[in-house]
Short mmCIF file of C-alpha atoms in Angstrom, two decimals:
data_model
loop_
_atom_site.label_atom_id
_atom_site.label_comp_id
_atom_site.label_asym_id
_atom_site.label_seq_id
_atom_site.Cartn_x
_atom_site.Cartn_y
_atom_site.Cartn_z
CA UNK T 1 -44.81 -43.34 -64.71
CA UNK T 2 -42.95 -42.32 -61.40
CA UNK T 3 -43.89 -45.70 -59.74
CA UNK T 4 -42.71 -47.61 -62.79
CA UNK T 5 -39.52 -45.60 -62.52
CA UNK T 6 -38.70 -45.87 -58.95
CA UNK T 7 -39.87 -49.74 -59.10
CA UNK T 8 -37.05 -49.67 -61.73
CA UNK T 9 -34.14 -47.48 -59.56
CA UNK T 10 -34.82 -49.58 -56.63
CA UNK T 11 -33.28 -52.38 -58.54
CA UNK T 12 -30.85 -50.26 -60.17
CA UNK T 13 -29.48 -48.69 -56.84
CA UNK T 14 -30.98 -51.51 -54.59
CA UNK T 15 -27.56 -53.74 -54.90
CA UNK T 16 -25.13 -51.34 -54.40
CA UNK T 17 -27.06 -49.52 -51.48
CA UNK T 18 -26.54 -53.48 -50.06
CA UNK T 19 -23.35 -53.53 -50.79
CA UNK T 20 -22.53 -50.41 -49.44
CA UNK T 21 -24.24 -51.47 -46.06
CA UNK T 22 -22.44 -54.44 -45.64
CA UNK T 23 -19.44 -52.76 -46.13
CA UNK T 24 -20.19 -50.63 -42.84
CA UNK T 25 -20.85 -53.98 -41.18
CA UNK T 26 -17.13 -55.50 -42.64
CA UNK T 27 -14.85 -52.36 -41.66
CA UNK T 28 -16.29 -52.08 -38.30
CA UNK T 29 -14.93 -55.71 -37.54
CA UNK T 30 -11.49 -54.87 -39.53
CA UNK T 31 -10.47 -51.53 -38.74
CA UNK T 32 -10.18 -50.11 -35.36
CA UNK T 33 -11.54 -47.27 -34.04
CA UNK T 34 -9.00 -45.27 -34.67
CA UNK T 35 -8.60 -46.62 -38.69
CA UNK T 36 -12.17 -45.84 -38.89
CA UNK T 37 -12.57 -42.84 -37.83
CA UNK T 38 -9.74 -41.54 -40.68
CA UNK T 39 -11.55 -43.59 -43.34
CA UNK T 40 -14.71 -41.54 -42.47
CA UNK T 41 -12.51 -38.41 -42.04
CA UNK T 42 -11.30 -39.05 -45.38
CA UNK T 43 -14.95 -39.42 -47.08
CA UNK T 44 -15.99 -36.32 -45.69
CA UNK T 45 -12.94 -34.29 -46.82
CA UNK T 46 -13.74 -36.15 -49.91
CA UNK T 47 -17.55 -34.74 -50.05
CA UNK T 48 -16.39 -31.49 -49.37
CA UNK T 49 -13.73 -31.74 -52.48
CA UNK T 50 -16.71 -32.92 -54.48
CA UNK T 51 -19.26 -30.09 -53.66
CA UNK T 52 -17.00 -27.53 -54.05
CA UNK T 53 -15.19 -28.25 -57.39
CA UNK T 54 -17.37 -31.11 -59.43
CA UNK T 55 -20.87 -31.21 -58.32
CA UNK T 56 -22.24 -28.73 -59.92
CA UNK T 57 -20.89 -29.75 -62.96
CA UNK T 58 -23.20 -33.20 -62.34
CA UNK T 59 -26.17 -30.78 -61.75
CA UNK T 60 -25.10 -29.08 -64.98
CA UNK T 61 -25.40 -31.93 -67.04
CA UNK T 62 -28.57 -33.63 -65.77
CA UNK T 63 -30.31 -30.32 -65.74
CA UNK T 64 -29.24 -29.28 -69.32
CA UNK T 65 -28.93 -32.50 -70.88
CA UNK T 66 -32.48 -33.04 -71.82
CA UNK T 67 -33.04 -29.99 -73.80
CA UNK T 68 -30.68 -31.52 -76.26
CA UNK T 69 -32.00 -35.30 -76.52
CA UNK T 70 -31.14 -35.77 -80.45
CA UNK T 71 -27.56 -33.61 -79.62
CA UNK T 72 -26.10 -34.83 -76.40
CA UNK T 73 -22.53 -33.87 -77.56
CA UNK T 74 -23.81 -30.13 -77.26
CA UNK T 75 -23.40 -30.62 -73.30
CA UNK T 76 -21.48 -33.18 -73.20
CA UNK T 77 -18.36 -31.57 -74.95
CA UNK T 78 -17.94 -28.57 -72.48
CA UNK T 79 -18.62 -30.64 -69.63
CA UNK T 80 -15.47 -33.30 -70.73
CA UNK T 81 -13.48 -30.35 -71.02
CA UNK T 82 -14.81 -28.40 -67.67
CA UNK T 83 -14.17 -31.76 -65.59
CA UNK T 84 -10.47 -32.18 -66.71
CA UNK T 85 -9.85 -28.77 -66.09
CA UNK T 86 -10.79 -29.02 -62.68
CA UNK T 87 -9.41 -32.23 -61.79
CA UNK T 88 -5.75 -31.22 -63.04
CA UNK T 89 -6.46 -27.88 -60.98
CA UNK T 90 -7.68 -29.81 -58.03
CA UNK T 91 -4.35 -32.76 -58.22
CA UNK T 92 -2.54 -29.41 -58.16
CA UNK T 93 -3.61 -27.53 -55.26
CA UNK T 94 -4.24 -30.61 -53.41
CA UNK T 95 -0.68 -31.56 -53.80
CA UNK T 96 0.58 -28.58 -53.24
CA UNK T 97 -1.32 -28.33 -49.86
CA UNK T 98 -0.30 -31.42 -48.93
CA UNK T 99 3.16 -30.41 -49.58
CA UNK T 100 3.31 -27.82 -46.93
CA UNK T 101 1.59 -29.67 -44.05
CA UNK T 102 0.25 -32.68 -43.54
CA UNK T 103 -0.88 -33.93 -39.81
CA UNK T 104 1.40 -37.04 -38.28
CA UNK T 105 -0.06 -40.23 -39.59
CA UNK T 106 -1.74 -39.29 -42.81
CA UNK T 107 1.06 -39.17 -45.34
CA UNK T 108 0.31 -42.09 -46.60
CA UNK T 109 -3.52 -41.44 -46.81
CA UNK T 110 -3.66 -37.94 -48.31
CA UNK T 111 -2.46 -39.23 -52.42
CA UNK T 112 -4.70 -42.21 -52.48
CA UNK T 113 -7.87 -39.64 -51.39
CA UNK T 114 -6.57 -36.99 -54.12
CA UNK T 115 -6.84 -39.74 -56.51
CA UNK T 116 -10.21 -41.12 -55.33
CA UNK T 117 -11.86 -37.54 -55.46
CA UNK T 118 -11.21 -37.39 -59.29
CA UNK T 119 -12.31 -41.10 -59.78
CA UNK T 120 -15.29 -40.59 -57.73
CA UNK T 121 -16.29 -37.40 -59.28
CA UNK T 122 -15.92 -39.38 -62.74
CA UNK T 123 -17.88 -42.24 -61.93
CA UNK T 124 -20.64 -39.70 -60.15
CA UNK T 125 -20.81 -37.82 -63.29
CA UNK T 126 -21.20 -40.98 -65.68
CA UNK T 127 -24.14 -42.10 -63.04
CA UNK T 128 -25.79 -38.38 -63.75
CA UNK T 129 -25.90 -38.67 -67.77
CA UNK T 130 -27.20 -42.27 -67.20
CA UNK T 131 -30.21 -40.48 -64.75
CA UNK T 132 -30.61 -37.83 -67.24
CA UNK T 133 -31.07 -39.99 -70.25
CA UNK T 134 -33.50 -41.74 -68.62
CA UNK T 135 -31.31 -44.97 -68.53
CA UNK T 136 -31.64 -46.81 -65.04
CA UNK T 137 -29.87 -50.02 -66.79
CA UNK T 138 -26.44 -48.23 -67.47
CA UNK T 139 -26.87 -46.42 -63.95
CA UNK T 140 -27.57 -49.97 -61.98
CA UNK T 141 -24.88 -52.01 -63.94
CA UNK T 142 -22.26 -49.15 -63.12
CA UNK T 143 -22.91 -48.40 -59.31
CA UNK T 144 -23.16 -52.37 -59.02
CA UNK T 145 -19.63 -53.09 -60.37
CA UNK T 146 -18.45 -50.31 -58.68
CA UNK T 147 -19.88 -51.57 -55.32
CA UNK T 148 -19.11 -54.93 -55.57
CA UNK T 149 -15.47 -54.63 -56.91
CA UNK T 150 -14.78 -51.86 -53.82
CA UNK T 151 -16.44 -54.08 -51.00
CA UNK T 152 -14.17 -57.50 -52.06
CA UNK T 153 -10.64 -55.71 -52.86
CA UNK T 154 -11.30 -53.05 -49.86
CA UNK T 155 -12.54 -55.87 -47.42
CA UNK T 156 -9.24 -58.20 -48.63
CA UNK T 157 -7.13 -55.06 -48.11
CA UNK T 158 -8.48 -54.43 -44.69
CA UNK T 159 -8.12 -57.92 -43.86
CA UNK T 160 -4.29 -58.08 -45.28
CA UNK T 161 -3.39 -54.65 -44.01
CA UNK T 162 -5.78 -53.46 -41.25
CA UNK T 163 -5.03 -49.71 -42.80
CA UNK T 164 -7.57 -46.46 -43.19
CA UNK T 165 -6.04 -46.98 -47.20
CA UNK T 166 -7.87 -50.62 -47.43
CA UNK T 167 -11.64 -49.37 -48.62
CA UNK T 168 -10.23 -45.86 -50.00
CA UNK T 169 -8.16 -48.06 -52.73
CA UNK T 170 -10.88 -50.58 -53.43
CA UNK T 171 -13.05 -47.84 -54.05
CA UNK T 172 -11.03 -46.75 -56.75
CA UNK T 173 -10.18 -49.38 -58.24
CA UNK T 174 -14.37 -50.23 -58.19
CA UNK T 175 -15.08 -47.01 -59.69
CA UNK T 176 -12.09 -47.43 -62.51
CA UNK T 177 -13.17 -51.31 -63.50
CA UNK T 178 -16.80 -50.14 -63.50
CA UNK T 179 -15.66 -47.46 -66.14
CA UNK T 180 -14.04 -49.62 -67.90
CA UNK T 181 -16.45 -52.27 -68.55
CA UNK T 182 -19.61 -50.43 -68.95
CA UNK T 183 -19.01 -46.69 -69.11
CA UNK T 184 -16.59 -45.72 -72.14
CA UNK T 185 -18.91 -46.52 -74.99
CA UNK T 186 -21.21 -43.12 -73.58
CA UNK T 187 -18.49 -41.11 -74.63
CA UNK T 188 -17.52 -42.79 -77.45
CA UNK T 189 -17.02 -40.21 -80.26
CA UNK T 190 -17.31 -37.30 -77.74
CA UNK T 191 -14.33 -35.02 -77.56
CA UNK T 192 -13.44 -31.85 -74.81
CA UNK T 193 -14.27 -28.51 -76.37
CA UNK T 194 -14.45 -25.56 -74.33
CA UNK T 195 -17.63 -24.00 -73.34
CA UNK T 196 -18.99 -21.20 -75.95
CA UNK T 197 -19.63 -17.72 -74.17
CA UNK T 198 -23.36 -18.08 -73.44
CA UNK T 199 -23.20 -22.02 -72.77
CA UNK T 200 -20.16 -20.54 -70.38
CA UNK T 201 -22.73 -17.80 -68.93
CA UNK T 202 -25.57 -20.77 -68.70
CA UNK T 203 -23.53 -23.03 -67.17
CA UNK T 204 -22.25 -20.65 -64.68
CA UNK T 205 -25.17 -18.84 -63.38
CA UNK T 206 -26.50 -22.13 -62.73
CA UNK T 207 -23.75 -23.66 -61.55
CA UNK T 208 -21.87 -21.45 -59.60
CA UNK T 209 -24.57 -20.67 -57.03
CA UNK T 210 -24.53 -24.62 -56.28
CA UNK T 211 -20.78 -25.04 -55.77
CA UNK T 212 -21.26 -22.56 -53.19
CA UNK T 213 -24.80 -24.38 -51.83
CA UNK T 214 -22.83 -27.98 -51.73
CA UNK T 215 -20.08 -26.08 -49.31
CA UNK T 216 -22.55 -25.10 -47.23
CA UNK T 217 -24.59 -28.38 -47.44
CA UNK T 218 -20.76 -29.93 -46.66
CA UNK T 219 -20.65 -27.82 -43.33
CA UNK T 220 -24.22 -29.35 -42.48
CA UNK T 221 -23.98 -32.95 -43.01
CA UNK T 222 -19.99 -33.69 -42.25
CA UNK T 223 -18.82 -30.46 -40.53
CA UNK T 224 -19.91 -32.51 -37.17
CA UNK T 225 -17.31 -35.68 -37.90
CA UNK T 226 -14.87 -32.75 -37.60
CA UNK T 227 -15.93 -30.73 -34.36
CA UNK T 228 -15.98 -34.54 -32.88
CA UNK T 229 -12.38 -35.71 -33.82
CA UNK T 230 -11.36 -31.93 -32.49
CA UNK T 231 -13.29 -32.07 -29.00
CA UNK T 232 -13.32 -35.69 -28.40
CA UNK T 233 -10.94 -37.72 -31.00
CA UNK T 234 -10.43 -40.07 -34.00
CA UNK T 235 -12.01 -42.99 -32.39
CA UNK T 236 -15.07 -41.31 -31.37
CA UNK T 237 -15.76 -39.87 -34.76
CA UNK T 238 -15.31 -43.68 -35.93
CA UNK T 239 -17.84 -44.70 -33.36
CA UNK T 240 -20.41 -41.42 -34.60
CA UNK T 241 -19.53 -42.53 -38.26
CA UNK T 242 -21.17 -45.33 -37.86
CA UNK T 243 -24.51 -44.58 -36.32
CA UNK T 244 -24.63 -42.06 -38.90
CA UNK T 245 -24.04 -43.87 -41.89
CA UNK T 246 -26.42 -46.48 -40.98
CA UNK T 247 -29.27 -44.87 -41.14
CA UNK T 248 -28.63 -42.26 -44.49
CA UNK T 249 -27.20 -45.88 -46.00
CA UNK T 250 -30.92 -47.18 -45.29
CA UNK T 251 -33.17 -44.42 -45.52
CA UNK T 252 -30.87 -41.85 -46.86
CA UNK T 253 -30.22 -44.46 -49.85
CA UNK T 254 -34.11 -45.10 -50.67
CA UNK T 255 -34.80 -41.44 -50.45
CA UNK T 256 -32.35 -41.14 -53.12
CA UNK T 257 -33.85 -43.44 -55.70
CA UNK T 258 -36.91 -42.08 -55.27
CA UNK T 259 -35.40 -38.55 -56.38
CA UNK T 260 -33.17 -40.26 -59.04
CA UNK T 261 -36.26 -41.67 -60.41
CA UNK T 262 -38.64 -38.66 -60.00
CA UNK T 263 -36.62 -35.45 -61.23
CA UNK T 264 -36.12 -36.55 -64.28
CA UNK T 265 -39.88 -37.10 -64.77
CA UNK T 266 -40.32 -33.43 -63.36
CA UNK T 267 -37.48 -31.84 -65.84
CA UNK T 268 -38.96 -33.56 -68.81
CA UNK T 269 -42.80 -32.13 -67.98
CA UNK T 270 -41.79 -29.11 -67.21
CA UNK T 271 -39.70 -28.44 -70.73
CA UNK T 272 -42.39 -30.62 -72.64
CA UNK T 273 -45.40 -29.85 -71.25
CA UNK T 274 -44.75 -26.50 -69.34
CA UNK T 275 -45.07 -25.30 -65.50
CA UNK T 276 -48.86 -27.24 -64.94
CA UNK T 277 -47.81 -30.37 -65.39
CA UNK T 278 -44.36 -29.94 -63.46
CA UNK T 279 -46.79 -29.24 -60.44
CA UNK T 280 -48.76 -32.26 -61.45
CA UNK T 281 -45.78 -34.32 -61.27
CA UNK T 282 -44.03 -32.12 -58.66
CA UNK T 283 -47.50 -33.43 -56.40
CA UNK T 284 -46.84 -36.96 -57.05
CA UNK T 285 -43.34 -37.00 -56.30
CA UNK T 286 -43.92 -35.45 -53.09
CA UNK T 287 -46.59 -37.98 -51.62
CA UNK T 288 -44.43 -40.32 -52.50
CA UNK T 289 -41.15 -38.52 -50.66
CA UNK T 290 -43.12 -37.83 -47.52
CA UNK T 291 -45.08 -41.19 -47.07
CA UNK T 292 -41.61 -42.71 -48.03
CA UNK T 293 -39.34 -40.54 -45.48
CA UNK T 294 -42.06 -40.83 -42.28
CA UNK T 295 -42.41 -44.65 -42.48
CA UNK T 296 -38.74 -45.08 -42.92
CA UNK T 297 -37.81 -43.28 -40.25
CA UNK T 298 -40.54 -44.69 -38.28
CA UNK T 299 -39.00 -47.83 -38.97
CA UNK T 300 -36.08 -47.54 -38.58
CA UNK T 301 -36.49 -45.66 -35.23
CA UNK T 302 -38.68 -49.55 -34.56
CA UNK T 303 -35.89 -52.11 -35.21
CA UNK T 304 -33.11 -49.97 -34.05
CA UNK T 305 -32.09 -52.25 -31.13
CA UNK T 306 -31.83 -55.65 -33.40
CA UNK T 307 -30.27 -53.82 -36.41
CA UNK T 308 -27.72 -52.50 -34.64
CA UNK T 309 -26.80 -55.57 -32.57
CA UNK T 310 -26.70 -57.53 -36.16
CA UNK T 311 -24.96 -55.41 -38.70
CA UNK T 312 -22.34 -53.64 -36.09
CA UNK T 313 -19.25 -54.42 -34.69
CA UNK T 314 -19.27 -55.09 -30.90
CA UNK T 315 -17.16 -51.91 -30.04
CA UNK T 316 -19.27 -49.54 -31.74
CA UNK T 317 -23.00 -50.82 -30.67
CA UNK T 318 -23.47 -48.26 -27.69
CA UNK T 319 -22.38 -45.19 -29.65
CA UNK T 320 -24.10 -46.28 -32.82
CA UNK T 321 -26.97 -46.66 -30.49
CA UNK T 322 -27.14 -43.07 -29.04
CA UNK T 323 -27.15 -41.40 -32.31
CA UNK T 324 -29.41 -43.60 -34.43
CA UNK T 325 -32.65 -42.83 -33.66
CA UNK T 326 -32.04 -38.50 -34.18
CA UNK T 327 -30.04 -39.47 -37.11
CA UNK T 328 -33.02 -41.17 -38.59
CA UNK T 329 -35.23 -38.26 -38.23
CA UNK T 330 -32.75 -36.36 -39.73
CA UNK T 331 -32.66 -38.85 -42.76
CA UNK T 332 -36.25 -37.87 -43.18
CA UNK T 333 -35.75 -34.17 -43.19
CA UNK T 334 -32.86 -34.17 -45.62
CA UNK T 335 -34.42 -36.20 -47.92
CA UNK T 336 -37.71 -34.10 -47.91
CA UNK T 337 -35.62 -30.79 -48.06
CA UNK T 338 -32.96 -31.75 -50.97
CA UNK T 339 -35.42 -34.06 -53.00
CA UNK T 340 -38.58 -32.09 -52.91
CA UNK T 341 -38.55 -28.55 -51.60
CA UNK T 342 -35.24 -27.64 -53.25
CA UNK T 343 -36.62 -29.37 -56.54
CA UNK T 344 -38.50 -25.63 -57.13
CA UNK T 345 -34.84 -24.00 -57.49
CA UNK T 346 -34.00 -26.55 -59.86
CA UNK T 347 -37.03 -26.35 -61.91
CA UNK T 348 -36.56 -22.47 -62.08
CA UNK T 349 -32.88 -22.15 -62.53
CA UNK T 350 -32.76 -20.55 -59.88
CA UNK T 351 -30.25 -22.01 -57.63
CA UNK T 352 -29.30 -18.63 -56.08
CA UNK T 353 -32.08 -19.00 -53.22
CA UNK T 354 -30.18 -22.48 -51.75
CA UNK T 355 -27.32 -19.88 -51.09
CA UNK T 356 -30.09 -18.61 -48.36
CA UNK T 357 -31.41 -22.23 -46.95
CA UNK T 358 -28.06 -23.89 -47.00
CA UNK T 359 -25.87 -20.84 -45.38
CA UNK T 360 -28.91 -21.09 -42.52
CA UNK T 361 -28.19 -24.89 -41.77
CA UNK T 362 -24.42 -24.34 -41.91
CA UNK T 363 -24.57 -21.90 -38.96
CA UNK T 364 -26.97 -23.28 -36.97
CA UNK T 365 -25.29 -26.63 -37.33
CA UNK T 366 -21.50 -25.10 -36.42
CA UNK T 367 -23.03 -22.83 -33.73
CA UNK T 368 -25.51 -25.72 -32.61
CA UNK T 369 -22.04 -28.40 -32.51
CA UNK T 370 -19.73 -25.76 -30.90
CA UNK T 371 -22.28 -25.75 -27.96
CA UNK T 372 -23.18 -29.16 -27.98
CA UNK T 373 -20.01 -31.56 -28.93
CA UNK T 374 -17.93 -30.21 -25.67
CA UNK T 375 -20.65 -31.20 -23.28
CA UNK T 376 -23.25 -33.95 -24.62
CA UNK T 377 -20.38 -35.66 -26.91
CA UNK T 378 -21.57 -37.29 -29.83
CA UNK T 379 -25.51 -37.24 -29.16
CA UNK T 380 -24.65 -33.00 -29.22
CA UNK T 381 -23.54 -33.49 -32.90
CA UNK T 382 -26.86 -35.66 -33.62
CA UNK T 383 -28.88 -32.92 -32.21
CA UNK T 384 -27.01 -30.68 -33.98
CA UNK T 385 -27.99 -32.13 -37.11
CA UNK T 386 -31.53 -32.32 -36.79
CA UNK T 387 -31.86 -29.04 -35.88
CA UNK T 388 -30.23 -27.70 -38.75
CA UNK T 389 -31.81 -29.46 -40.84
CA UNK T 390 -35.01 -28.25 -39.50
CA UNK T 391 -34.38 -24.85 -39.67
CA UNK T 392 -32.90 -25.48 -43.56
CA UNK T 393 -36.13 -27.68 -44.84
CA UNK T 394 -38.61 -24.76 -43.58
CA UNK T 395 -36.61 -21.59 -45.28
CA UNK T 396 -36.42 -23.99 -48.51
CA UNK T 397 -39.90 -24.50 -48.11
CA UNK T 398 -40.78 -20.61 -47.57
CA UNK T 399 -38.90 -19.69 -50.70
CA UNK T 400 -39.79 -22.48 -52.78
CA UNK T 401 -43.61 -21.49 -52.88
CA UNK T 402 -42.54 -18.00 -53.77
CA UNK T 403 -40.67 -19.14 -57.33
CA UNK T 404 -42.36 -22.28 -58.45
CA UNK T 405 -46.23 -23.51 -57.73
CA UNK T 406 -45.21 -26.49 -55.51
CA UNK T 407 -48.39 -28.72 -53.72
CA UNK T 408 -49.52 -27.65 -50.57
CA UNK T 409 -47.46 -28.79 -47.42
CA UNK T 410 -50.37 -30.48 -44.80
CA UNK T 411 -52.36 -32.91 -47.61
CA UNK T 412 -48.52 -33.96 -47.75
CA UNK T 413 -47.56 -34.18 -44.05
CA UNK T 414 -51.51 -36.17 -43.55
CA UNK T 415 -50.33 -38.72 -46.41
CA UNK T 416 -46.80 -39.08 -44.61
CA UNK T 417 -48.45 -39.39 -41.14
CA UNK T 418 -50.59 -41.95 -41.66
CA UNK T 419 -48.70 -44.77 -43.32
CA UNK T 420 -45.26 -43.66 -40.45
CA UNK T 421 -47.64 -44.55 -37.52
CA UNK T 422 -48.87 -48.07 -39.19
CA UNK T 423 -45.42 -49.01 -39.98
CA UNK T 424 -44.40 -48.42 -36.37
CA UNK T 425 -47.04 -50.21 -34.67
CA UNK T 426 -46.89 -52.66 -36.99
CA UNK T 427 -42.89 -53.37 -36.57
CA UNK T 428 -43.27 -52.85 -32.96
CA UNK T 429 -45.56 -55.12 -32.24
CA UNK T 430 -43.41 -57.80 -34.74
CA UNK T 431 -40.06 -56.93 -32.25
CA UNK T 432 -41.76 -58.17 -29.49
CA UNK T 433 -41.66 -61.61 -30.32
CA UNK T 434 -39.48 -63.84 -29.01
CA UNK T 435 -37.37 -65.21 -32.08
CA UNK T 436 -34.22 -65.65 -33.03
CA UNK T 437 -33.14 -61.50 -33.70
CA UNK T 438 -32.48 -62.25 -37.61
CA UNK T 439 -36.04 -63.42 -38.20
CA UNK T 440 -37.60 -60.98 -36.35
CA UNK T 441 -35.86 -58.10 -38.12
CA UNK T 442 -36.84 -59.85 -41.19
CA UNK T 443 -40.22 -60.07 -40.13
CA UNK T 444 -40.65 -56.88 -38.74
CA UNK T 445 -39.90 -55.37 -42.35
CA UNK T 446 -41.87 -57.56 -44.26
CA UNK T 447 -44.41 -56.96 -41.68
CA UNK T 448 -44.36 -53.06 -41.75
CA UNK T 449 -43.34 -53.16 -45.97
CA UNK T 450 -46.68 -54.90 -46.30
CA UNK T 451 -48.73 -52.19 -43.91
CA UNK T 452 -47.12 -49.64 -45.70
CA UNK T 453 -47.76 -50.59 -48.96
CA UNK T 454 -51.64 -51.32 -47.83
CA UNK T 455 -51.66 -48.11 -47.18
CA UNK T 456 -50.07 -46.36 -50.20
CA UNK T 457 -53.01 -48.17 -52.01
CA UNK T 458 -55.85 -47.29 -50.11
CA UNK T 459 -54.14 -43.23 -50.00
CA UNK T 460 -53.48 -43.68 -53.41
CA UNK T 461 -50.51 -42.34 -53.26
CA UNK T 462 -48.47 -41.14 -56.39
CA UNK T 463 -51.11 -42.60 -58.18
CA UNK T 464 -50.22 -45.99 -56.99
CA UNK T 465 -54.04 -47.43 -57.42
CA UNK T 466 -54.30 -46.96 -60.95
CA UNK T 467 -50.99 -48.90 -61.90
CA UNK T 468 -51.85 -51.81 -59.26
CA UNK T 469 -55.14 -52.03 -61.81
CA UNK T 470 -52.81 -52.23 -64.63
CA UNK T 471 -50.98 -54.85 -63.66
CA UNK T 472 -53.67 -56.50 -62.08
CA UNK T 473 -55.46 -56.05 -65.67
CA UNK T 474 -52.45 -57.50 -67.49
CA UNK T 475 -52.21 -60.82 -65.12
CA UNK T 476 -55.90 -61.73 -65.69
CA UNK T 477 -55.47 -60.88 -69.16
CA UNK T 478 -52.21 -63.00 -69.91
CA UNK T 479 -54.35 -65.77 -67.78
CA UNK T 480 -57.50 -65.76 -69.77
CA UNK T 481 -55.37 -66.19 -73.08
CA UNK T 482 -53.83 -69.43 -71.20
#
């Protein structure tokens, strides 16, 4: 079941994970350093909007939703009417903010990211009732209009205009078009009514914790951009940007589908079946998020030097460079902390205990960047990162095992191990060559893909053997009837 799922959210978020990547590759030939950096400025003040006012709402309704699968409208209701509340409160304060004080240059930036944060937070929240009604169709055909739309009009924009607005208003207009065309007919017939008291008290207790978790998690993962364009500048934040992104937009993004393919499966077992065969599923799901996280950062870490000379522009290859390889690792840690040890708060309810992991990242990563920005520049921040994340994956881990039976740690790091160090020998070896640097990338991944998924097999990993039988089974049966 989980391979059959994430076979079918690869496709579903494969496209738009694309065309998000090329996107890096356009704006860092259109937009200068300086353009860039406040486009990624914006994004991050946009993901700290996000965590703090709507995404707990998202984890609301894909964590409640399935305990009403024949009344959707139950949850769905009190979430319509929680999310316009908070985006009229939200276009309020923002503007009122920006009002008062706005730094030189950004005037004409700070309405068209107000708007985007609703519009995002919309089109997230349509993509987390598609995940939590088990509908990776309606999730793929969304995020790929939405990608596809924002990459053309924000490219043309950029082109046109050379502005930080270009991809900010494409992405809006993505997200708005993608709504339009295949998202209103999910709330069709479904109307804003206000929460009841105890669906108020539910959603809260859960809820609440998180908006406070995702402001932490914030101050992790984009608090660096900002220590960076304080100590060193815009243009170098543009330059860190896009190092970063590269690597969560590659691993980060397949980490992700395997998580937006796998929860779901845990949620369900767990309020089926009960806490047994949540662990059952809770032990697939984690072979598959280690083995997945080692050999992609492995690599990653393995084609670094062609990748970046292919997909980045000239003037941002050496600082892309310096980051890549730490911000790889950290792609590996994040995913394995967010998608599988914090799973057991989920499971529980009891999101109060990411309070604890998260707040321990947030300072380490703040004290770690105060230290480390001023003299090692943007390798500090990288550093930075990993560390943090380090320290927040281990306390997740601690707790975890304390509120929820989750598999044992080592059988999972052996079953990540092994397939990482094939798929880095194994892409290694293919970079040597000496071929044009296209083909050997490609090689080198179809090289290491095919290692890795040797491997998988012979591990059996997330039961992988038994549905390579099936559909071994199936092909000789569909050729005997021929």
């Amino acid at each position: 079941m989980l391979i059959r799922h994430v076979i079918v959210y690869l496709f579903a978020r494969g496209l738009p994970g694309i065309v998000n990547f090329l996107a890096l590759v356009v704006y860092t030939r259109l937009l200068t350093h300086e353009d860039f950096g406040r486009y990624s400025l914006v994004i991050a003040g946009i993901g700290l909007a996000h965590v703090v006012v709507f995404q707990w709402l998202l984890l609301v309704c894909g964590r409640f939703l399935p305990a009403y699968p024949d009344q959707p409208q139950t949850v769905l209701r009190p979430v319509l009417a929680i999310f316009l509340c908070l985006s009229a409160i939200f276009a309020l304060v923002a503007y009122g903010v920006a009002s008062i004080w706005v730094p030189p240059g950004w005037h004409d930036i700070i309405p068209v990211a107000i708007i985007l944060t609703i519009v995002q937070a919309w089109h997230e929240l349509n993509l987390r009732l598609a995940t939590a009604q088990l509908n990776p169709a309606h999730y793929g055909i969304l995020s790929a209009i939405k990608a596809v739309l924002a990459l053309l009009l924000g490219g043309l924009l950029a082109w046109v205009y050379q502005s930080a607005n270009a991809p900010l208003i494409g992405l809006i207009l993505g997200a708005i078009v993608a709504w339009l065309v295949a998202g209103r007919s999910t709330w069709s017939g479904i109307h804003p009514r206000l929460p009841t008291r105890e669906q108020f008290k539910e959603f809260g207790g859960y809820g609440f914790p998180l908006a406070i978790t995702f402001s932490l998690v914030w101050i992790t993962s984009s608090s660096d951009r900002l220590m960076i364009a304080w100590f060193l500048g815009e243009a170098q934040t543009g330059i860190y940007a896009v190092g970063y992104d590269m690597a969560q937009q590659s691993l980060g993004l397949l980490l992700t589908i395997i998580n937006t393919a796998a929860m779901p499966l845990a949620i369900k077992a767990l309020e089926k079946e009960g806490i047994e065969a949540a662990g059952q599923q809770m032990r697939q799901n984690g072979e598959l998020m280690f083995a997945l996280a080692f050999s992609g950062a492995a690599g990653l870490i393995a084609i670094e030097p062609v990748m970046i000379g292919l997909f980045v522009g000239e003037e941002f290859r050496e600082g892309a460079s310096t980051v890549f390889m730490w911000i790889a690792l950290t792609a590996a840690i994040i995913g394995i902390k967010s998608f599988h040890f914090d799973i057991a708060f989920h499971l529980t309810r009891q999101s109060k205990w990411l309070l604890i992991t998260s707040g321990l990242a947030a300072a380490a990563n703040l004290g770690l960047n105060l230290v480390f920005v001023p003299h090692f520049g943007i390798a500090g921040a990288a550093w930075s990162a990993l560390l943090a994340y380090s320290v927040a994956a281990v306390s997740s881990a601690i707790i975890g095992f304390q509120v929820f039976p989750m598999p044992r740690i080592l059988p999972l790091l052996g079953r990540g191990f092994v397939p990482a160090v094939g798929v880095y020998w194994s892409a290694w070896f293919c970079m040597q060559m000496n071929i044009a640097p296209v083909f050997k990338m490609m090689l080198s991944i179809m090289v290491a893909g095919g290692v890795a998924a040797m491997i998988f097999l012979i591990l059996d990993l997330a039961g992988m053997r038994q549905l390579a039988n099936q559909y071994r089974y199936r092909l000789f049966k569909n050729l005997f009837k021929r």
